[in-house]
Short mmCIF file of C-alpha atoms in Angstrom, two decimals:
data_model
loop_
_atom_site.label_atom_id
_atom_site.label_comp_id
_atom_site.label_asym_id
_atom_site.label_seq_id
_atom_site.Cartn_x
_atom_site.Cartn_y
_atom_site.Cartn_z
CA MET A 1 -19.92 38.23 10.13
CA SER A 2 -23.71 37.36 8.70
CA ALA A 3 -26.48 38.76 11.59
CA GLN A 4 -28.95 36.26 10.38
CA PRO A 5 -29.74 33.54 12.82
CA ARG A 6 -27.96 30.50 12.80
CA GLU A 7 -29.01 27.42 11.77
CA GLN A 8 -28.83 24.29 14.37
CA TRP A 9 -29.22 20.29 13.47
CA SER A 10 -32.34 19.19 15.05
CA THR A 11 -30.67 15.74 16.88
CA ARG A 12 -27.06 15.24 17.48
CA ALA A 13 -28.31 11.51 15.34
CA GLY A 14 -28.96 14.16 12.50
CA PHE A 15 -25.46 15.84 12.63
CA LEU A 16 -23.66 12.32 12.70
CA PHE A 17 -25.49 11.44 9.96
CA ALA A 18 -24.28 14.66 8.02
CA ALA A 19 -20.70 14.01 9.34
CA ILE A 20 -20.75 9.86 8.47
CA GLY A 21 -21.71 11.53 4.87
CA SER A 22 -18.81 13.33 4.53
CA ALA A 23 -16.84 11.20 5.33
CA VAL A 24 -17.67 8.51 3.59
CA GLY A 25 -17.10 8.66 -0.08
CA LEU A 26 -16.11 7.22 -3.17
CA GLY A 27 -12.39 6.78 -2.38
CA ASN A 28 -13.39 4.66 0.96
CA ILE A 29 -14.98 1.99 -1.90
CA TRP A 30 -12.49 2.31 -4.66
CA ARG A 31 -9.05 3.16 -3.03
CA PHE A 32 -9.33 1.46 0.48
CA PRO A 33 -9.28 -1.69 -0.59
CA ALA A 34 -6.27 -1.57 -2.91
CA VAL A 35 -4.30 0.66 -0.68
CA ALA A 36 -4.87 -2.13 1.83
CA TYR A 37 -3.84 -4.79 -0.56
CA ASP A 38 -0.78 -3.13 -1.32
CA ALA A 39 0.15 -2.35 1.73
CA GLY A 40 0.47 -5.39 3.52
CA GLY A 41 -3.07 -6.98 3.85
CA GLY A 42 -4.45 -7.93 6.86
CA ALA A 43 -0.78 -6.83 8.66
CA PHE A 44 -1.60 -3.16 6.86
CA LEU A 45 -4.84 -3.01 9.82
CA LEU A 46 -2.23 -2.31 13.04
CA PRO A 47 -0.53 0.91 10.98
CA TYR A 48 -4.40 1.78 9.73
CA LEU A 49 -5.54 1.58 13.30
CA ILE A 50 -2.71 3.29 15.13
CA ALA A 51 -2.97 5.98 12.17
CA LEU A 52 -6.84 6.60 13.32
CA LEU A 53 -5.72 7.11 16.99
CA THR A 54 -3.10 8.73 16.90
CA ALA A 55 -4.10 11.42 13.34
CA GLY A 56 -7.69 10.70 12.59
CA ILE A 57 -9.40 11.04 15.77
CA PRO A 58 -7.03 13.68 17.50
CA LEU A 59 -7.76 15.98 14.39
CA LEU A 60 -11.61 15.69 13.83
CA ILE A 61 -11.83 16.37 17.75
CA LEU A 62 -9.66 19.29 16.89
CA GLU A 63 -11.80 20.40 13.64
CA TYR A 64 -15.13 20.35 15.65
CA THR A 65 -13.93 21.74 18.87
CA ILE A 66 -13.12 24.72 16.60
CA GLY A 67 -16.29 25.10 14.92
CA ARG A 68 -18.40 24.78 17.76
CA ARG A 69 -16.57 27.13 19.69
CA TYR A 70 -16.24 30.06 17.09
CA ARG A 71 -19.62 29.38 15.84
CA ALA A 72 -19.12 29.84 12.21
CA SER A 73 -17.65 28.98 8.64
CA ALA A 74 -13.89 28.01 8.37
CA PRO A 75 -12.56 31.48 7.41
CA GLY A 76 -14.79 32.72 10.46
CA SER A 77 -13.50 30.18 12.76
CA PHE A 78 -9.90 31.18 12.02
CA ARG A 79 -10.71 35.02 12.11
CA ARG A 80 -12.28 34.46 15.44
CA MET A 81 -9.32 32.49 16.39
CA TRP A 82 -6.53 34.73 15.05
CA ARG A 83 -7.46 37.70 12.41
CA PRO A 84 -3.63 36.67 10.23
CA ALA A 85 -5.91 32.79 10.78
CA GLU A 86 -8.42 33.73 8.15
CA ALA A 87 -6.34 32.74 5.53
CA LEU A 88 -6.19 29.10 6.53
CA GLY A 89 -10.32 29.09 6.28
CA TRP A 90 -9.98 30.47 2.84
CA TRP A 91 -7.31 28.31 1.67
CA GLN A 92 -9.99 25.39 2.58
CA VAL A 93 -12.79 26.81 0.68
CA ALA A 94 -10.67 26.87 -2.27
CA ILE A 95 -9.36 23.83 -1.96
CA CYS A 96 -12.92 22.74 -1.23
CA PHE A 97 -14.57 24.55 -4.38
CA VAL A 98 -11.68 22.72 -6.74
CA ILE A 99 -12.89 19.21 -5.63
CA ALA A 100 -16.43 20.43 -5.84
CA ALA A 101 -16.03 21.04 -9.63
CA TYR A 102 -14.28 17.35 -10.64
CA TYR A 103 -16.40 15.17 -7.88
CA SER A 104 -19.90 16.39 -9.36
CA VAL A 105 -18.64 14.99 -12.87
CA ILE A 106 -17.51 11.84 -11.39
CA LEU A 107 -21.07 11.48 -9.62
CA ALA A 108 -22.26 12.51 -13.33
CA TRP A 109 -20.37 9.37 -14.38
CA ALA A 110 -21.68 7.26 -11.50
CA VAL A 111 -25.43 7.97 -12.16
CA ARG A 112 -25.32 7.45 -15.77
CA TYR A 113 -23.41 3.94 -15.41
CA VAL A 114 -26.08 2.98 -13.13
CA GLY A 115 -28.37 3.21 -15.99
CA PHE A 116 -25.80 1.29 -18.43
CA SER A 117 -26.06 -1.25 -16.00
CA VAL A 118 -29.53 -2.62 -16.76
CA ASN A 119 -28.99 -3.77 -20.48
CA LEU A 120 -24.89 -4.12 -19.86
CA SER A 121 -24.35 -1.06 -22.10
CA TRP A 122 -20.64 -1.37 -22.27
CA GLY A 123 -20.61 -4.96 -24.14
CA ASP A 124 -17.33 -6.98 -23.95
CA ASP A 125 -14.82 -4.16 -23.75
CA PRO A 126 -15.76 -1.83 -20.88
CA ASN A 127 -11.90 0.20 -20.94
CA GLY A 128 -13.36 0.51 -24.52
CA TYR A 129 -16.54 2.22 -23.95
CA PHE A 130 -15.33 3.92 -20.77
CA PHE A 131 -12.54 6.05 -22.27
CA ASN A 132 -13.51 6.48 -25.99
CA GLU A 133 -17.51 5.82 -26.45
CA PHE A 134 -18.33 7.64 -23.11
CA LEU A 135 -15.84 9.86 -22.25
CA ARG A 136 -14.40 10.09 -25.78
CA ALA A 137 -10.54 11.13 -24.25
CA GLU A 138 -9.09 10.67 -27.44
CA GLY A 139 -6.27 13.95 -27.50
CA GLU A 140 -4.02 14.79 -25.73
CA PRO A 141 -3.67 16.06 -21.80
CA GLY A 142 -4.60 19.51 -21.67
CA THR A 143 -6.45 19.71 -25.14
CA ILE A 144 -10.30 20.55 -24.99
CA THR A 145 -12.30 19.97 -28.49
CA SER A 146 -15.58 19.58 -27.39
CA PHE A 147 -18.67 18.99 -24.49
CA VAL A 148 -19.28 15.20 -23.67
CA PRO A 149 -23.42 15.53 -24.10
CA GLY A 150 -23.87 12.58 -22.06
CA VAL A 151 -22.31 13.76 -18.89
CA VAL A 152 -23.31 17.12 -19.79
CA TRP A 153 -27.00 17.08 -18.96
CA THR A 154 -26.32 14.34 -16.18
CA LEU A 155 -23.94 16.85 -14.19
CA LEU A 156 -26.09 19.41 -14.75
CA ALA A 157 -29.17 17.47 -12.67
CA VAL A 158 -26.30 16.27 -10.39
CA TRP A 159 -26.09 20.01 -9.63
CA LEU A 160 -29.90 20.72 -9.11
CA VAL A 161 -29.94 18.40 -7.05
CA ALA A 162 -27.59 18.89 -4.84
CA LEU A 163 -28.35 22.80 -4.78
CA VAL A 164 -32.13 21.97 -3.91
CA VAL A 165 -30.40 20.24 -0.62
CA LEU A 166 -28.29 23.07 0.15
CA TRP A 167 -31.26 25.56 -0.51
CA LEU A 168 -33.57 23.83 1.70
CA GLY A 169 -30.90 24.59 5.17
CA VAL A 170 -28.85 22.51 7.36
CA ARG A 171 -32.13 21.12 9.00
CA ARG A 172 -34.14 20.20 6.16
CA GLY A 173 -31.63 19.76 3.58
CA ILE A 174 -28.39 18.64 4.58
CA GLU A 175 -29.39 16.98 7.87
CA TRP A 176 -32.35 14.53 5.81
CA CYS A 177 -30.71 14.21 2.66
CA ASN A 178 -28.02 12.53 4.66
CA ARG A 179 -30.90 10.26 6.83
CA ILE A 180 -32.45 9.04 3.49
CA PHE A 181 -28.70 8.37 1.79
CA ILE A 182 -26.70 6.78 4.64
CA PRO A 183 -28.96 3.88 5.62
CA LEU A 184 -29.47 3.83 1.42
CA LEU A 185 -25.84 3.19 1.24
CA VAL A 186 -25.31 0.89 3.96
CA ALA A 187 -28.29 -1.26 2.66
CA PHE A 188 -26.95 -1.26 -0.61
CA PHE A 189 -23.57 -1.90 0.25
CA LEU A 190 -24.85 -4.81 2.52
CA ILE A 191 -26.92 -6.50 -0.29
CA LEU A 192 -23.51 -6.48 -2.16
CA VAL A 193 -21.64 -7.85 -0.11
CA VAL A 194 -23.61 -11.17 0.72
CA ARG A 195 -24.27 -12.01 -3.08
CA ALA A 196 -20.25 -10.99 -3.79
CA LEU A 197 -19.71 -14.03 -1.08
CA THR A 198 -21.49 -16.33 -2.45
CA LEU A 199 -19.57 -15.66 -5.88
CA ASP A 200 -16.91 -18.93 -7.46
CA GLY A 201 -13.69 -17.34 -6.13
CA ALA A 202 -14.60 -14.95 -3.12
CA LEU A 203 -12.74 -16.87 -1.05
CA ASP A 204 -9.70 -16.37 -2.89
CA GLY A 205 -10.09 -12.64 -3.34
CA LEU A 206 -10.74 -12.56 0.49
CA ASP A 207 -7.48 -14.25 1.33
CA ALA A 208 -5.86 -12.27 -0.69
CA PHE A 209 -7.23 -9.17 0.89
CA PHE A 210 -6.73 -10.22 4.29
CA ARG A 211 -3.62 -12.60 4.43
CA PRO A 212 -1.11 -10.12 6.29
CA ASP A 213 2.22 -9.16 5.28
CA TRP A 214 4.45 -9.35 8.30
CA GLY A 215 7.38 -8.11 6.51
CA ALA A 216 5.41 -4.57 5.09
CA LEU A 217 5.27 -2.94 8.61
CA THR A 218 9.11 -2.37 8.27
CA ASP A 219 8.28 0.12 5.23
CA SER A 220 7.75 3.74 6.08
CA GLY A 221 5.83 3.84 2.98
CA VAL A 222 3.45 0.98 3.98
CA TRP A 223 2.85 4.17 7.33
CA ILE A 224 2.91 6.75 4.90
CA ALA A 225 -0.12 4.85 3.15
CA ALA A 226 -2.32 4.16 6.71
CA TYR A 227 -2.16 8.21 7.81
CA GLY A 228 -2.99 8.95 4.09
CA GLN A 229 -6.33 6.85 4.02
CA ILE A 230 -7.31 8.03 7.42
CA PHE A 231 -6.41 11.73 6.75
CA PHE A 232 -8.26 11.54 3.23
CA SER A 233 -11.15 9.55 4.51
CA LEU A 234 -12.20 11.32 7.11
CA SER A 235 -13.07 14.58 5.49
CA VAL A 236 -10.52 16.48 7.57
CA GLY A 237 -8.52 19.80 6.36
CA PHE A 238 -11.68 20.32 3.98
CA GLY A 239 -13.36 22.73 6.55
CA ALA A 240 -15.88 20.49 6.35
CA MET A 241 -16.05 19.15 9.80
CA ILE A 242 -15.38 22.88 11.64
CA THR A 243 -18.62 23.82 9.51
CA TYR A 244 -20.75 21.08 10.24
CA ALA A 245 -19.36 21.23 13.86
CA SER A 246 -20.42 25.21 13.76
CA TYR A 247 -24.35 23.98 13.95
CA LEU A 248 -23.69 21.93 16.91
CA ASN A 249 -25.36 23.05 20.42
CA ARG A 250 -23.10 24.28 23.53
CA LYS A 251 -23.78 20.37 25.49
CA ALA A 252 -22.97 18.14 21.92
CA ASP A 253 -20.67 15.19 22.85
CA LEU A 254 -17.98 16.30 20.64
CA THR A 255 -15.12 13.33 21.41
CA GLY A 256 -18.15 10.75 21.59
CA SER A 257 -19.34 12.29 18.08
CA ALA A 258 -15.82 11.74 16.24
CA LEU A 259 -15.18 8.32 17.67
CA ALA A 260 -18.87 7.49 16.30
CA VAL A 261 -17.79 8.84 12.74
CA SER A 262 -14.52 7.35 12.83
CA PHE A 263 -15.37 3.68 13.57
CA SER A 264 -18.62 4.15 10.97
CA ASN A 265 -16.03 5.12 8.31
CA CYS A 266 -13.42 2.60 9.33
CA SER A 267 -15.97 -0.43 9.54
CA PHE A 268 -17.48 1.01 6.05
CA GLU A 269 -14.27 0.83 4.46
CA LEU A 270 -13.75 -2.42 5.82
CA LEU A 271 -16.80 -3.63 4.30
CA ALA A 272 -15.70 -2.42 0.85
CA GLY A 273 -13.01 -4.01 1.02
CA ILE A 274 -14.58 -7.45 1.44
CA GLY A 275 -17.04 -6.46 -1.53
CA VAL A 276 -14.73 -5.51 -3.39
CA PHE A 277 -12.02 -8.26 -3.03
CA ALA A 278 -15.02 -10.51 -3.45
CA VAL A 279 -15.83 -9.67 -6.47
CA LEU A 280 -12.12 -9.70 -7.73
CA GLY A 281 -11.86 -13.25 -6.58
CA PHE A 282 -14.71 -14.26 -9.04
CA MET A 283 -13.00 -11.94 -11.44
CA ALA A 284 -9.84 -13.63 -11.16
CA ALA A 285 -11.14 -17.19 -11.24
CA GLN A 286 -13.03 -16.74 -14.37
CA SER A 287 -10.16 -15.39 -16.34
CA GLY A 288 -8.06 -17.86 -15.21
CA VAL A 289 -5.37 -15.62 -13.16
CA PRO A 290 -4.12 -14.73 -9.98
CA VAL A 291 -5.97 -11.97 -7.84
CA ASP A 292 -2.61 -10.05 -8.16
CA ASP A 293 -3.68 -9.81 -11.73
CA VAL A 294 -6.90 -8.28 -11.51
CA VAL A 295 -6.83 -5.96 -8.43
CA SER A 296 -7.06 -1.85 -9.11
CA GLU A 297 -8.38 1.22 -7.86
CA GLY A 298 -10.28 4.40 -8.67
CA ILE A 299 -11.50 4.89 -11.99
CA GLY A 300 -9.80 2.03 -13.39
CA LEU A 301 -11.89 -0.05 -10.59
CA ALA A 302 -15.21 1.60 -10.74
CA PHE A 303 -15.94 2.02 -14.30
CA VAL A 304 -13.78 -0.77 -16.38
CA ALA A 305 -12.95 -3.75 -13.81
CA PHE A 306 -16.43 -3.67 -12.01
CA PRO A 307 -18.58 -3.84 -15.55
CA GLN A 308 -16.10 -6.54 -16.25
CA ILE A 309 -17.34 -8.42 -14.12
CA VAL A 310 -20.78 -7.48 -13.83
CA SER A 311 -20.89 -8.69 -17.46
CA GLN A 312 -19.73 -11.93 -16.54
CA MET A 313 -21.60 -12.91 -13.25
CA PRO A 314 -25.36 -14.12 -12.77
CA ALA A 315 -27.97 -11.55 -12.34
CA GLY A 316 -25.02 -9.00 -12.90
CA ALA A 317 -27.46 -6.30 -13.90
CA PHE A 318 -29.15 -5.96 -10.60
CA PHE A 319 -25.45 -5.81 -9.15
CA GLY A 320 -24.21 -3.25 -11.54
CA VAL A 321 -27.16 -1.06 -9.88
CA LEU A 322 -26.58 -1.43 -7.05
CA PHE A 323 -22.80 -0.99 -7.12
CA PHE A 324 -23.28 2.45 -8.75
CA ALA A 325 -26.24 3.32 -7.15
CA SER A 326 -24.07 3.24 -3.67
CA LEU A 327 -21.50 5.23 -5.69
CA VAL A 328 -23.99 7.55 -6.19
CA ALA A 329 -25.21 7.83 -2.55
CA ALA A 330 -21.77 8.48 -1.34
CA GLY A 331 -20.79 10.98 -3.49
CA LEU A 332 -24.07 13.26 -2.88
CA THR A 333 -23.73 13.44 0.91
CA SER A 334 -19.71 14.37 0.16
CA LEU A 335 -20.56 16.39 -2.56
CA ILE A 336 -22.99 18.44 -0.36
CA SER A 337 -20.39 18.77 2.44
CA LEU A 338 -17.76 20.12 0.14
CA VAL A 339 -20.12 23.06 -1.55
CA GLN A 340 -21.67 23.53 2.18
CA VAL A 341 -18.28 24.89 3.08
CA ILE A 342 -18.24 27.34 0.50
CA VAL A 343 -21.81 28.39 0.65
CA ALA A 344 -21.23 29.14 4.63
CA ALA A 345 -18.32 30.59 4.07
CA VAL A 346 -19.67 32.96 1.37
CA GLN A 347 -23.25 33.72 3.54
CA GLU A 348 -21.29 35.01 6.54
CA HIS A 349 -18.72 37.09 4.71
CA THR A 350 -21.22 38.94 2.81
CA GLY A 351 -24.20 38.77 4.85
CA ILE A 352 -26.10 38.04 1.87
CA SER A 353 -29.29 35.20 2.39
CA ARG A 354 -28.47 31.47 2.13
CA THR A 355 -30.50 31.57 -1.53
CA ARG A 356 -28.86 33.49 -3.27
CA ALA A 357 -25.12 31.93 -1.95
CA VAL A 358 -26.27 28.83 -2.93
CA LEU A 359 -27.44 30.45 -6.41
CA ILE A 360 -24.42 32.04 -6.77
CA ILE A 361 -21.55 29.72 -5.39
CA GLY A 362 -23.77 26.60 -7.54
CA GLY A 363 -23.25 28.59 -10.95
CA ALA A 364 -20.17 29.34 -10.73
CA LEU A 365 -19.00 25.63 -10.11
CA THR A 366 -21.79 24.35 -12.05
CA VAL A 367 -19.93 26.60 -15.20
CA THR A 368 -16.36 25.53 -14.04
CA SER A 369 -17.50 22.07 -13.70
CA THR A 370 -19.03 21.67 -16.67
CA GLY A 371 -16.93 24.13 -18.85
CA LEU A 372 -13.57 22.10 -17.54
CA PHE A 373 -14.36 18.30 -16.67
CA ALA A 374 -17.45 17.70 -18.77
CA THR A 375 -15.23 17.47 -21.58
CA ASP A 376 -13.50 15.36 -23.82
CA GLY A 377 -10.13 16.60 -21.82
CA GLY A 378 -12.13 16.64 -18.57
CA LEU A 379 -10.18 12.65 -17.69
CA TYR A 380 -6.72 14.18 -17.95
CA LEU A 381 -7.71 17.39 -16.05
CA ILE A 382 -9.64 15.27 -13.14
CA ASP A 383 -6.63 13.26 -12.79
CA ALA A 384 -4.22 15.85 -12.24
CA ALA A 385 -6.19 18.28 -10.24
CA ASP A 386 -7.20 15.34 -7.72
CA HIS A 387 -3.45 14.02 -7.39
CA PHE A 388 -1.81 18.29 -6.45
CA ILE A 389 -4.68 19.56 -4.90
CA ASN A 390 -4.95 16.66 -2.63
CA SER A 391 -1.27 15.91 -1.70
CA TYR A 392 -0.19 19.75 -1.88
CA GLY A 393 -3.30 21.65 -1.10
CA LEU A 394 -5.12 19.40 0.72
CA THR A 395 -2.31 18.16 3.22
CA LEU A 396 -0.48 21.25 3.24
CA ALA A 397 -3.07 22.97 4.23
CA ALA A 398 -4.10 21.25 7.08
CA LEU A 399 -0.03 20.75 8.58
CA ALA A 400 -0.59 24.47 8.44
CA VAL A 401 -3.31 24.74 10.23
CA LEU A 402 -1.67 22.26 12.96
CA ILE A 403 1.37 24.78 13.16
CA THR A 404 -0.57 27.85 13.66
CA VAL A 405 -3.19 26.24 16.34
CA SER A 406 -0.70 24.23 18.75
CA TRP A 407 2.64 25.25 17.80
CA TYR A 408 1.99 29.33 17.08
CA LEU A 409 -0.71 30.36 18.87
CA ARG A 410 -0.92 27.48 21.66
CA LYS A 411 -4.49 27.08 21.47
CA LEU A 412 -4.89 23.13 21.92
CA PRO A 413 -5.24 23.59 25.73
CA GLN A 414 -8.24 25.75 25.29
CA GLN A 415 -9.85 23.93 22.71
CA GLN A 416 -9.33 20.63 25.15
CA VAL A 417 -11.00 22.44 27.67
CA GLU A 418 -14.15 23.37 24.77
CA ALA A 419 -14.35 19.57 24.11
CA ASP A 420 -13.94 18.29 27.33
CA SER A 421 -16.85 20.92 29.00
CA SER A 422 -19.65 18.29 27.09
CA SER A 423 -17.94 15.59 26.34
CA SER A 424 -19.03 11.57 27.90
CA VAL A 425 -14.65 10.67 27.19
CA ARG A 426 -12.18 13.51 28.44
CA LEU A 427 -9.02 14.18 26.78
CA GLY A 428 -5.69 13.69 27.91
CA ALA A 429 -1.80 14.33 27.31
CA TRP A 430 -2.34 12.13 24.68
CA TRP A 431 -4.73 14.05 22.26
CA ARG A 432 -2.20 17.46 22.51
CA LEU A 433 0.30 15.10 22.08
CA CYS A 434 -0.65 13.41 18.81
CA LEU A 435 -1.74 17.24 17.75
CA GLY A 436 1.73 18.90 18.51
CA VAL A 437 4.02 16.29 17.73
CA ILE A 438 3.10 13.37 15.98
CA THR A 439 0.45 14.32 13.35
CA PRO A 440 2.86 17.09 12.13
CA VAL A 441 5.51 15.39 11.47
CA VAL A 442 3.43 12.93 10.05
CA LEU A 443 1.78 15.46 7.54
CA GLY A 444 5.34 16.81 6.64
CA TRP A 445 7.04 12.99 6.37
CA MET A 446 4.17 12.46 3.62
CA MET A 447 4.51 15.93 1.75
CA VAL A 448 8.31 14.85 1.82
CA ASP A 449 7.97 11.51 0.39
CA SER A 450 6.10 12.48 -2.13
CA LEU A 451 7.58 15.69 -3.38
CA THR A 452 10.66 13.43 -3.66
CA GLY A 453 8.37 10.99 -5.80
CA GLU A 454 7.35 13.75 -7.93
CA PHE A 455 10.31 15.29 -8.79
CA GLN A 456 11.71 11.51 -9.72
CA GLU A 457 9.24 11.00 -12.46
CA ASN A 458 6.10 13.17 -14.05
CA TYR A 459 2.92 12.33 -12.38
CA GLY A 460 1.10 9.92 -14.36
CA GLY A 461 3.68 10.21 -17.29
CA PHE A 462 2.08 13.91 -18.25
CA PRO A 463 4.09 16.73 -19.97
CA THR A 464 5.40 18.98 -17.78
CA SER A 465 3.90 21.57 -19.34
CA PHE A 466 -0.05 20.48 -18.39
CA LEU A 467 0.97 19.41 -14.64
CA LEU A 468 2.44 22.99 -14.31
CA TRP A 469 -0.51 24.50 -14.92
CA GLY A 470 -3.11 21.17 -14.52
CA GLY A 471 -1.65 20.20 -11.28
CA TRP A 472 1.14 22.48 -9.93
CA GLY A 473 -0.98 25.83 -11.02
CA VAL A 474 -4.14 24.29 -8.94
CA ALA A 475 -2.74 23.32 -5.88
CA ALA A 476 -0.70 27.03 -6.00
CA GLY A 477 -4.28 28.72 -6.95
CA ALA A 478 -5.93 27.66 -4.10
CA LEU A 479 -3.39 29.03 -1.74
CA LEU A 480 -3.06 32.28 -3.70
CA VAL A 481 -6.91 32.23 -4.02
CA GLY A 482 -7.53 31.85 -0.12
CA VAL A 483 -4.78 34.50 0.75
CA LEU A 484 -6.43 37.31 -1.50
CA LEU A 485 -10.12 36.24 -0.30
CA SER A 486 -8.59 36.98 3.16
CA LEU A 487 -7.46 40.34 2.42
CA LEU A 488 -11.62 40.89 1.70
CA PRO A 489 -13.65 43.37 4.62
CA TRP A 490 -16.67 41.07 5.92
CA LYS A 491 -20.07 42.66 5.95
CA ARG A 492 -19.93 43.06 9.20
CA ASP A 493 -16.90 42.85 11.77
CA ASP A 494 -16.53 40.87 15.01
CA PRO A 495 -17.96 42.24 18.34
CA PRO A 496 -14.53 43.30 21.25
CA THR A 497 -13.45 40.26 22.51
CA PRO A 498 -11.24 40.22 25.83
CA GLU A 499 -7.71 40.61 24.74
CA ASN A 500 -5.82 38.30 27.28
CA GLU A 501 -7.31 34.72 27.33
CA PRO A 502 -6.80 33.14 30.33
CA VAL A 503 -5.96 29.13 30.30
CA PRO A 504 -7.11 26.38 32.63
CA ALA A 505 -4.26 24.93 34.64
CA THR A 506 -5.85 21.53 34.11
CA ALA A 507 -5.79 22.11 30.65
CA ALA A 508 -2.01 23.68 31.05
CA GLY A 509 0.91 21.63 29.55
CA GLY A 510 1.43 18.42 27.01
CA ALA A 511 2.52 18.51 24.46
CA ALA A 512 5.26 21.15 21.93
CA GLY A 513 3.12 24.29 21.43
CA ALA A 514 0.71 23.61 24.20
CA THR A 515 2.18 25.80 27.01
CA GLY A 516 -0.87 28.37 27.17
CA ALA A 517 1.60 30.87 26.47
CA ALA A 518 1.57 33.80 24.22
CA PRO A 519 2.53 33.77 20.66
CA PRO A 520 6.07 34.71 20.15
CA GLY A 521 6.74 38.98 19.37
CA THR A 522 2.73 39.58 19.37
CA GLY A 523 2.44 40.76 22.74
CA ALA A 524 -0.39 39.54 23.47
CA ARG A 525 -2.15 36.45 22.88
CA PRO A 526 -4.79 36.57 19.87
CA ALA A 527 -7.77 37.00 21.48
CA ASP A 528 -11.36 34.74 22.26
CA PRO A 529 -13.63 34.43 24.85
CA PRO A 530 -12.50 32.57 27.67
CA ALA A 531 -14.65 29.02 27.66
CA GLY A 532 -17.63 28.93 30.12
CA SER A 533 -17.66 33.17 29.54
CA PRO A 534 -21.49 34.09 28.55
CA ASP A 535 -19.40 35.88 25.21
CA ALA A 536 -18.07 32.22 24.72
CA GLY A 537 -20.81 30.49 24.35
CA GLY A 538 -21.40 29.65 27.80
CA ALA A 539 -25.06 30.80 28.11
CA GLY A 540 -25.77 28.26 24.35
CA ARG A 541 -24.59 31.73 22.01
CA SER A 542 -21.88 33.14 20.30
CA SER A 543 -21.32 36.45 19.25
CA ASP A 544 -22.92 36.28 15.58
CA ASP A 545 -25.71 33.56 17.29
CA ASP A 546 -28.99 35.03 18.88
CA GLY A 547 -30.40 31.27 20.20
CA THR A 548 -32.68 30.73 17.51
CA THR A 549 -32.53 27.94 15.28
CA GLU A 550 -33.41 26.78 11.95
CA GLY A 551 -37.01 25.69 12.97
CA SER A 552 -37.94 29.05 14.43
CA ARG A 553 -37.11 31.43 11.69
#
C-alpha cells in the first residue's frame, strides 16, 4: 500500500459534514416522499424507524469500525482483514465508478435547470421540453447517434469542480466543500419548505403524505421498501463510509457519529417529504385533481412535475432556482464521496500521488459519462444502469460483506470492541444480532423479491436485448472487474501481522457468526492486529500510517 502519510479530518465536525454530505443526495429529495406515500403515508414511519435501528445504524457503525481500524480504502481495509476479501472492496469501487459516471450527468441537468428556472425556459410543456428539446431522447433504447451539447459542456464543468475539490485533499477539499454546501442545502430547503407551506392546497398535500394507512403494515412490500430506502439513503455498501472513516483519528466517537449522521439524513428526508408534498398539493389544487394524480418520483418529479409547478406559482422563478440549487448541492457532495472511494483505492494500490490519481480517475470518468450518458440515448442507459447496479450490484455486495465479516470471519466481536473503545454509546448484543441475522436476511429477501418481479416483466418495458448489456451486463461487469482488480499486485505489501487474533471475552457470543472461533477450513483466523495493540493503532497509528496529517506535510 501507499507509503504516503495518511490524511485526517481536521475535526469531528468536518467528518460529520462529509458523511452527511455523502448520505444526503438526490434520492432524499425525489425518492423518499413518493416511497413513503405509496407505502402507507404516516404509517410508513414505523417500519422506516425500525429499519433505521436494525439495519441502517448497525451497518453504518460496522463500516466506520472497518475504515478506522484498518486505516485504508475499501479494498485495502478488506485486504487487511482477510486477503481474499479484497475483491469485495474492488467490487464496491467498480460500483462507485458506474454510479458516479451517470450521477454526474443528472447533476449537470440540475445545473442547467437552475438557469432555465430564471426565465421558465420550459414554457407550457415541461415534459416535452425535458425529453425532446433538452435531452433529445427520441430514439430507441440502446441507440446513440449524437451528443447533447447543452449537457456535455455543463458536465465538463461539473467534473472540473468535483476534481478540483478532490485534488485539494481530504481536509482542504472534501471537508471544506461539505462545510459550505451542507449548510447551504439546509438553508435553501428550509426557505423552499416555508414558501411551499404558504401555497393554496399545501395542507391537502401534507394530509396525503402523513395520513396513515395502518393496513399497509401487513404488506411485506412496505417493509422491503422501508429497508431499501434506509439502505440506499445512508450511503452504506458503497465503500464511501469505510473510506471516510479511514481518515478519522483513534479517539473519534464512532457510534455517536453514526447516530448523528443517520438522524440528520432521516430528518432531511422528512423535511424533503414536507416540501415536496406541500407543492404537490398546490399542483393538485391548481389542476382540480386529487393529490394521488400528481404524485411522482425520480427524474419525472424533479424535471417535469416541479417545472410545471414553478410555472403556476407566484414568484415561481425564485422557487425553481432554490429547488434546483438544492439538487446541485446535494448531488455534488454525494458525487465527491463516490469518486473519493475510487481515488483512495487507486492511490493506495499503485503508490501514486493524489494529483495523478485524481487526473487518471477523473479522466476515465469524464470520458465514460460524456461518451455514454451525455448523449441522445443517455436517459435510457441511466435508467437501466441505475436500477440494476443498485438492485443487483450494491445490494448483493453489501450482503456479501455481511456474510464474510459476520458469518465466515466472525469479526463482529472484534469490530464491536473497536467501536466501544472510543464511543460514548456502547454497543450490545443487539448490534451483533442485527448484523449477523436481521440485516442479511432482509437484504436476501430484497434480492429475491426484486428478482421475482424482474422475471415477470422487463424493467421499464425495455427490450430484453438492451437490458442484457445496459442492465444485467453493467451489474455483472462491476463484479467481474472487482475480482480481476483484486488479482493485481500492490505496489507495497502489507507488513506481517499476528497470525492468531484473540477475541476479548467481553465481546464473545451474541448473534450468528459472532462466536470468535476460527473460520472453518482455514486452519487459522485471517490475521490482523488485536485491538489496542501498537500495531493496531493503539498508539494512534496503523501499519501504513506515520502519524502525520495532511496539514503537516
